[in-house]
Short mmCIF file of C-alpha atoms and ligand atoms in Angstrom, two decimals:
data_model
loop_
_atom_site.label_atom_id
_atom_site.label_comp_id
_atom_site.label_asym_id
_atom_site.label_seq_id
_atom_site.Cartn_x
_atom_site.Cartn_y
_atom_site.Cartn_z
CA MET W 1 11.52 21.98 -11.60
CA PRO W 2 7.74 21.45 -11.97
CA ARG W 3 6.21 18.11 -11.05
CA ILE W 4 4.69 16.25 -13.97
CA ALA W 5 1.65 13.96 -13.89
CA TYR W 6 0.44 11.50 -16.51
CA VAL W 7 -3.28 11.88 -17.15
CA ASN W 8 -5.09 9.88 -19.82
CA GLY W 9 -2.42 9.95 -22.49
CA ARG W 10 -0.69 13.24 -21.67
CA TYR W 11 2.15 14.40 -19.47
CA VAL W 12 0.99 17.63 -17.83
CA LYS W 13 2.18 19.98 -15.13
CA HIS W 14 1.06 18.52 -11.79
CA SER W 15 -0.53 21.83 -10.82
CA ASP W 16 -2.64 21.81 -14.02
CA ALA W 17 -3.53 18.10 -13.98
CA SER W 18 -7.23 17.33 -13.72
CA VAL W 19 -9.85 14.69 -14.50
CA HIS W 20 -13.45 15.09 -15.62
CA ILE W 21 -16.07 15.87 -12.92
CA GLU W 22 -18.01 12.78 -13.98
CA ASP W 23 -15.09 10.41 -13.65
CA ARG W 24 -16.44 7.37 -11.83
CA GLY W 25 -13.47 7.43 -9.50
CA TYR W 26 -14.60 10.84 -8.31
CA GLN W 27 -18.31 10.03 -8.08
CA PHE W 28 -18.35 6.38 -6.94
CA ALA W 29 -14.78 5.58 -5.83
CA ASP W 30 -15.06 3.19 -8.79
CA GLY W 31 -11.38 2.55 -9.32
CA VAL W 32 -8.25 0.88 -8.07
CA TYR W 33 -4.71 2.00 -7.32
CA GLU W 34 -1.15 0.97 -6.58
CA VAL W 35 1.64 2.69 -4.68
CA CYS W 36 5.13 1.48 -5.48
CA GLU W 37 8.45 2.28 -3.85
CA ILE W 38 11.40 3.80 -5.73
CA ARG W 39 14.75 3.27 -4.10
CA HIS W 40 18.17 4.39 -5.35
CA GLY W 41 16.75 4.70 -8.88
CA TYR W 42 15.07 1.29 -8.93
CA ILE W 43 11.38 0.41 -9.01
CA VAL W 44 10.81 -2.07 -6.20
CA ASP W 45 8.61 -5.14 -6.75
CA LEU W 46 6.96 -3.77 -9.90
CA THR W 47 5.96 -7.24 -11.14
CA ARG W 48 4.06 -8.02 -7.96
CA HIS W 49 2.39 -4.60 -7.93
CA LEU W 50 1.23 -5.01 -11.54
CA ASN W 51 0.03 -8.54 -10.79
CA ARG W 52 -2.08 -7.18 -7.95
CA LEU W 53 -3.34 -4.36 -10.18
CA ASP W 54 -4.43 -7.01 -12.66
CA ARG W 55 -6.30 -8.88 -9.93
CA SER W 56 -8.01 -5.71 -8.62
CA LEU W 57 -9.10 -4.74 -12.16
CA ARG W 58 -10.42 -8.22 -12.89
CA GLU W 59 -12.35 -8.41 -9.61
CA LEU W 60 -14.10 -5.12 -10.46
CA ARG W 61 -14.38 -5.85 -14.21
CA ILE W 62 -12.46 -2.71 -15.19
CA ALA W 63 -10.40 -2.99 -18.39
CA TRP W 64 -6.64 -2.46 -18.44
CA PRO W 65 -6.06 1.11 -19.71
CA MET W 66 -3.18 -0.10 -21.95
CA SER W 67 -0.91 -3.11 -22.25
CA ARG W 68 1.28 -4.02 -19.32
CA ALA W 69 4.42 -3.22 -21.33
CA ALA W 70 3.07 0.21 -22.31
CA LEU W 71 2.05 0.92 -18.72
CA THR W 72 5.56 0.06 -17.54
CA GLN W 73 6.99 2.55 -20.04
CA VAL W 74 4.60 5.28 -18.88
CA ILE W 75 5.52 4.62 -15.25
CA ARG W 76 9.22 4.91 -16.11
CA GLU W 77 8.72 8.06 -18.13
CA THR W 78 6.71 9.68 -15.31
CA LEU W 79 9.49 8.83 -12.86
CA ARG W 80 12.15 10.18 -15.24
CA ARG W 81 10.28 13.42 -15.84
CA ASN W 82 10.02 13.92 -12.07
CA HIS W 83 13.68 12.98 -11.46
CA VAL W 84 12.66 10.53 -8.73
CA ARG W 85 15.52 8.47 -7.28
CA ASN W 86 13.93 7.79 -3.87
CA GLY W 87 10.21 8.09 -3.49
CA LEU W 88 7.15 6.52 -5.02
CA PHE W 89 4.73 6.42 -7.89
CA TYR W 90 0.98 6.41 -7.46
CA LEU W 91 -1.12 4.83 -10.19
CA GLN W 92 -4.91 4.97 -10.38
CA VAL W 93 -7.27 3.33 -12.87
CA THR W 94 -10.99 4.12 -12.78
CA ARG W 95 -13.93 2.86 -14.81
CA GLY W 96 -13.77 6.10 -16.79
CA VAL W 97 -16.06 9.04 -17.48
CA ALA W 98 -19.81 8.61 -17.96
CA ARG W 99 -23.07 10.36 -17.11
CA ARG W 100 -23.76 9.62 -13.45
CA ASP W 101 -25.51 6.26 -13.18
CA HIS W 102 -24.79 3.51 -10.68
CA VAL W 103 -24.69 0.78 -13.30
CA PHE W 104 -21.56 0.41 -15.43
CA PRO W 105 -21.11 2.77 -18.40
CA ALA W 106 -21.50 1.56 -21.97
CA GLU W 107 -19.14 -1.18 -23.15
CA GLY W 108 -16.00 0.40 -24.58
CA THR W 109 -15.91 3.43 -22.23
CA PRO W 110 -12.16 3.91 -21.77
CA PRO W 111 -10.83 3.57 -18.23
CA SER W 112 -9.06 6.63 -16.82
CA LEU W 113 -5.39 6.37 -15.95
CA VAL W 114 -3.50 8.79 -13.72
CA ILE W 115 0.11 8.35 -12.60
CA THR W 116 1.96 10.69 -10.27
CA ALA W 117 5.44 10.42 -8.84
CA LYS W 118 7.13 12.09 -5.94
CA SER W 119 10.44 12.13 -4.14
CA THR W 120 10.51 11.42 -0.44
CA ASP W 121 13.08 12.26 2.19
CA PRO W 122 14.85 9.06 3.34
CA LYS W 123 15.69 10.88 6.61
CA ILE W 124 12.01 10.97 7.62
CA ILE W 125 11.69 7.22 7.09
CA ALA W 126 14.97 6.62 8.95
CA ALA W 127 13.68 8.63 11.93
CA LYS W 128 10.52 6.50 12.09
CA ASN W 129 12.65 3.37 12.03
CA THR W 130 14.87 4.65 14.83
CA ASN W 131 12.11 5.97 17.07
CA GLY W 132 9.30 3.58 16.16
CA ILE W 133 5.72 4.65 15.73
CA LYS W 134 2.60 4.60 17.88
CA ALA W 135 -0.64 2.90 16.92
CA ILE W 136 -4.20 2.77 18.17
CA THR W 137 -6.79 0.03 17.62
CA VAL W 138 -10.11 0.70 15.88
CA THR W 139 -13.11 -1.41 14.94
CA ASP W 140 -13.14 -2.38 11.26
CA ASN W 141 -15.98 -0.54 9.55
CA ARG W 142 -14.92 -1.14 5.93
CA TRP W 143 -16.64 -3.12 3.19
CA ASP W 144 -16.07 -6.82 2.80
CA ARG W 145 -13.74 -6.64 -0.23
CA VAL W 146 -10.70 -4.96 1.29
CA ASP W 147 -8.61 -7.55 -0.59
CA ILE W 148 -9.20 -5.32 -3.64
CA LYS W 149 -6.98 -2.22 -3.67
CA SER W 150 -9.88 0.13 -4.34
CA VAL W 151 -9.68 3.91 -4.10
CA GLY W 152 -12.65 3.82 -1.68
CA LEU W 153 -10.55 4.75 1.34
CA LEU W 154 -12.87 6.94 3.41
CA PRO W 155 -12.90 4.61 6.46
CA ASN W 156 -9.09 4.35 6.21
CA ALA W 157 -8.74 8.12 6.07
CA MET W 158 -11.07 8.51 9.07
CA ALA W 159 -9.08 5.90 11.02
CA ARG W 160 -5.73 7.55 10.24
CA GLN W 161 -7.12 10.90 11.33
CA GLN W 162 -8.36 9.32 14.56
CA ALA W 163 -4.84 7.95 15.12
CA LYS W 164 -3.34 11.37 14.51
CA GLU W 165 -5.71 13.03 16.96
CA ALA W 166 -4.69 10.39 19.54
CA GLY W 167 -1.01 11.25 19.02
CA ALA W 168 -0.37 8.08 16.99
CA GLN W 169 0.64 7.38 13.37
CA GLU W 170 -1.41 4.31 12.48
CA ALA W 171 -4.80 2.81 13.29
CA ILE W 172 -4.99 -0.99 13.47
CA TYR W 173 -8.28 -2.60 12.50
CA ILE W 174 -9.68 -5.25 14.85
CA ASP W 175 -12.35 -7.74 13.76
CA GLY W 176 -15.52 -8.72 15.67
CA GLU W 177 -13.63 -11.50 17.52
CA GLY W 178 -10.95 -9.17 18.85
CA MET W 179 -8.41 -10.35 16.27
CA VAL W 180 -5.92 -8.06 14.55
CA LYS W 181 -6.59 -7.35 10.87
CA GLU W 182 -4.33 -4.68 9.33
CA GLY W 183 -3.53 -1.00 9.57
CA ALA W 184 -5.36 1.80 7.75
CA ALA W 185 -2.60 1.63 5.10
CA THR W 186 -0.28 -1.13 6.33
CA ASN W 187 -0.15 -4.83 7.19
CA VAL W 188 0.48 -5.77 10.81
CA TRP W 189 3.04 -8.26 12.10
CA MET W 190 4.18 -9.41 15.53
CA VAL W 191 7.10 -11.45 16.76
CA ASP W 192 5.74 -13.95 19.29
CA SER W 193 7.41 -15.36 22.39
CA ASP W 194 9.34 -18.01 20.42
CA GLY W 195 10.56 -15.57 17.83
CA THR W 196 8.08 -16.51 15.07
CA LEU W 197 6.95 -13.75 12.74
CA VAL W 198 3.17 -13.82 12.76
CA THR W 199 0.76 -12.10 10.39
CA ARG W 200 -2.90 -12.61 9.55
CA PRO W 201 -3.69 -14.85 6.56
CA ALA W 202 -4.53 -12.76 3.50
CA GLU W 203 -7.23 -14.95 1.98
CA HIS W 204 -9.97 -12.64 3.21
CA GLY W 205 -10.44 -9.47 5.28
CA ILE W 206 -7.12 -7.73 4.60
CA LEU W 207 -5.12 -6.53 1.62
CA ARG W 208 -2.40 -8.92 0.49
CA GLY W 209 0.40 -6.38 0.78
CA ILE W 210 3.27 -6.66 -1.65
CA THR W 211 5.72 -5.70 1.09
CA ARG W 212 4.15 -8.44 3.24
CA THR W 213 4.77 -11.02 0.49
CA THR W 214 8.36 -9.92 -0.11
CA LEU W 215 9.01 -9.79 3.62
CA MET W 216 8.12 -13.48 3.74
CA ASP W 217 10.86 -14.12 1.17
CA VAL W 218 13.24 -12.05 3.31
CA ALA W 219 12.34 -13.96 6.49
CA ALA W 220 12.82 -17.29 4.68
CA LYS W 221 16.24 -16.17 3.47
CA LEU W 222 17.22 -15.15 7.00
CA GLY W 223 15.98 -18.48 8.35
CA LEU W 224 13.26 -16.88 10.48
CA LYS W 225 10.07 -18.76 11.28
CA ILE W 226 6.83 -17.38 9.83
CA ALA W 227 3.23 -18.20 10.70
CA GLU W 228 0.17 -16.91 8.89
CA ARG W 229 -2.47 -17.09 11.60
CA ASN W 230 -4.94 -14.90 13.39
CA PHE W 231 -3.76 -13.25 16.59
CA SER W 232 -5.60 -11.28 19.23
CA VAL W 233 -5.04 -7.77 20.54
CA SER W 234 -3.79 -9.20 23.84
CA GLU W 235 -1.26 -11.41 22.04
CA MET W 236 -0.10 -8.35 20.12
CA LEU W 237 0.30 -6.37 23.34
CA ALA W 238 2.37 -9.20 24.83
CA ALA W 239 4.53 -9.62 21.69
CA ARG W 240 8.30 -9.23 21.59
CA GLU W 241 7.88 -6.90 18.64
CA VAL W 242 5.13 -5.42 16.50
CA PHE W 243 5.79 -3.89 13.11
CA LEU W 244 3.92 -2.61 10.06
CA THR W 245 4.69 -3.18 6.40
CA ALA W 246 3.77 -1.15 3.32
CA ALA W 247 5.44 0.06 0.15
CA THR W 248 7.44 3.23 0.88
CA SER W 249 7.64 2.55 4.63
CA ILE W 250 8.79 -1.11 4.27
CA CYS W 251 8.91 -2.07 7.93
CA PHE W 252 8.05 0.39 10.71
CA PRO W 253 8.50 -0.80 14.30
CA VAL W 254 5.50 -0.10 16.57
CA VAL W 255 6.53 0.91 20.08
CA SER W 256 3.07 1.35 21.62
CA VAL W 257 -0.53 0.38 20.95
CA ASP W 258 -3.36 2.30 22.61
CA GLY W 259 -0.76 3.93 24.86
CA LEU W 260 0.61 0.57 26.11
CA PRO W 261 4.28 -0.16 25.36
CA ILE W 262 5.25 -3.12 23.18
CA ALA W 263 8.03 -5.01 25.02
CA ASN W 264 10.41 -2.36 26.40
CA GLY W 265 8.85 0.39 24.27
CA HIS W 266 11.75 0.52 21.82
CA PRO W 267 12.10 -0.82 18.25
CA GLY W 268 13.15 -4.47 18.18
CA SER W 269 15.97 -6.27 16.40
CA VAL W 270 13.90 -8.56 14.16
CA SER W 271 12.17 -5.71 12.33
CA GLN W 272 15.56 -4.07 11.87
CA LYS W 273 17.07 -7.27 10.49
CA VAL W 274 14.31 -7.87 7.93
CA ARG W 275 14.29 -4.19 6.94
CA GLU W 276 18.04 -4.23 6.32
CA ALA W 277 17.77 -7.34 4.12
CA PHE W 278 14.64 -6.21 2.29
CA PHE W 279 16.15 -4.53 -0.76
CA ASP W 280 18.60 -7.36 -1.38
CA VAL W 281 15.66 -9.72 -1.81
CA ALA W 282 13.04 -7.48 -3.49
CA GLU W 283 12.81 -7.22 -7.27
CA LYS W 284 14.56 -4.09 -8.55
CA ILE W 285 13.98 -2.67 -12.03
CA ALA W 286 16.05 0.30 -13.15
CA ILE W 287 14.02 3.36 -14.05
N1 PDD E 1 -1.19 1.22 1.33
N2 PDD E 1 -3.21 -2.69 3.84
C1 PDD E 1 -3.78 -1.55 3.39
C2 PDD E 1 -5.18 -1.24 3.78
C3 PDD E 1 -3.05 -0.68 2.56
O1 PDD E 1 -3.62 0.44 2.10
C4 PDD E 1 -1.70 -0.99 2.22
C5 PDD E 1 -0.88 -0.12 1.34
C6 PDD E 1 -1.16 -2.18 2.74
C7 PDD E 1 0.26 -2.62 2.40
O2 PDD E 1 0.35 -3.02 1.05
P1 PDD E 1 1.72 -2.88 0.22
O3 PDD E 1 2.76 -3.60 0.99
O4 PDD E 1 1.41 -3.52 -1.07
O5 PDD E 1 2.02 -1.40 0.09
C8 PDD E 1 -1.94 -3.01 3.52
C9 PDD E 1 -0.57 2.12 0.40
C10 PDD E 1 0.89 2.26 0.59
C11 PDD E 1 -1.32 3.44 0.41
O6 PDD E 1 -2.53 3.40 0.46
O7 PDD E 1 -0.68 4.50 0.34
#
């Protein structure tokens, strides 16, 4: 069965799908994206993902490519055509196609919209949850507006590659004061010595992850304490647990950072508890 992509109004074979060479996403990383989890045939937290898409578009003054209702239908149709029951969709909106010029194209230039969908193997995610993952720390070298989910991910890609070459799976950004920011494609959490779930405030300097927001609802439901505050690398290394959140991975336990074990070097119980309760709390919309 061939994979199908949605590209600017058409459903095309994934292998034939293409955008114009002067798409501003390609030339300037002038676009935004969302990745959303599909689980057991349900789209997880779609409302929050579309709300964040709206914010990203407004911050960059890119127009919506179509109405929200129409976009939802296209997302569903792309998922149906790809027979995704567990996996994800990727959605990208750019400022469209125009002769290369740094300033914005003429008013009315249509934004480009691409949606892809893929199935993932739940066994791979389960193995990461059982074994935990390793992380390294890196200095944050990104632009100041990482609160916008822009497709400009070169520093993130470099950091992930650095993690891979160090035998790890995620790179955690550290700010100039030695405080933990977020992963290359995840938010970072720790469980401190009195069992409080701690994560950095999302007002500035990190992406406000949708999984992060829903996990707060989960923690509240489970009666766990949460604190949004800055925490240092040494606090993280001394934590009871460290875990990462993102759509599609939900809640991965971190068992070592820079080669140093977190607690006893095994996944902890809090991350397991919140992961197990996650889908009961998250919004689920049938495909
Ligand atoms: N990444 N921080 C960064 C820098 C991210 O790229 C992501 C998501 C997150 C977590 O956000 P959410 O919970 O909304 O997925 C935090 C996606 C999955 C990606 O780039 O593939």
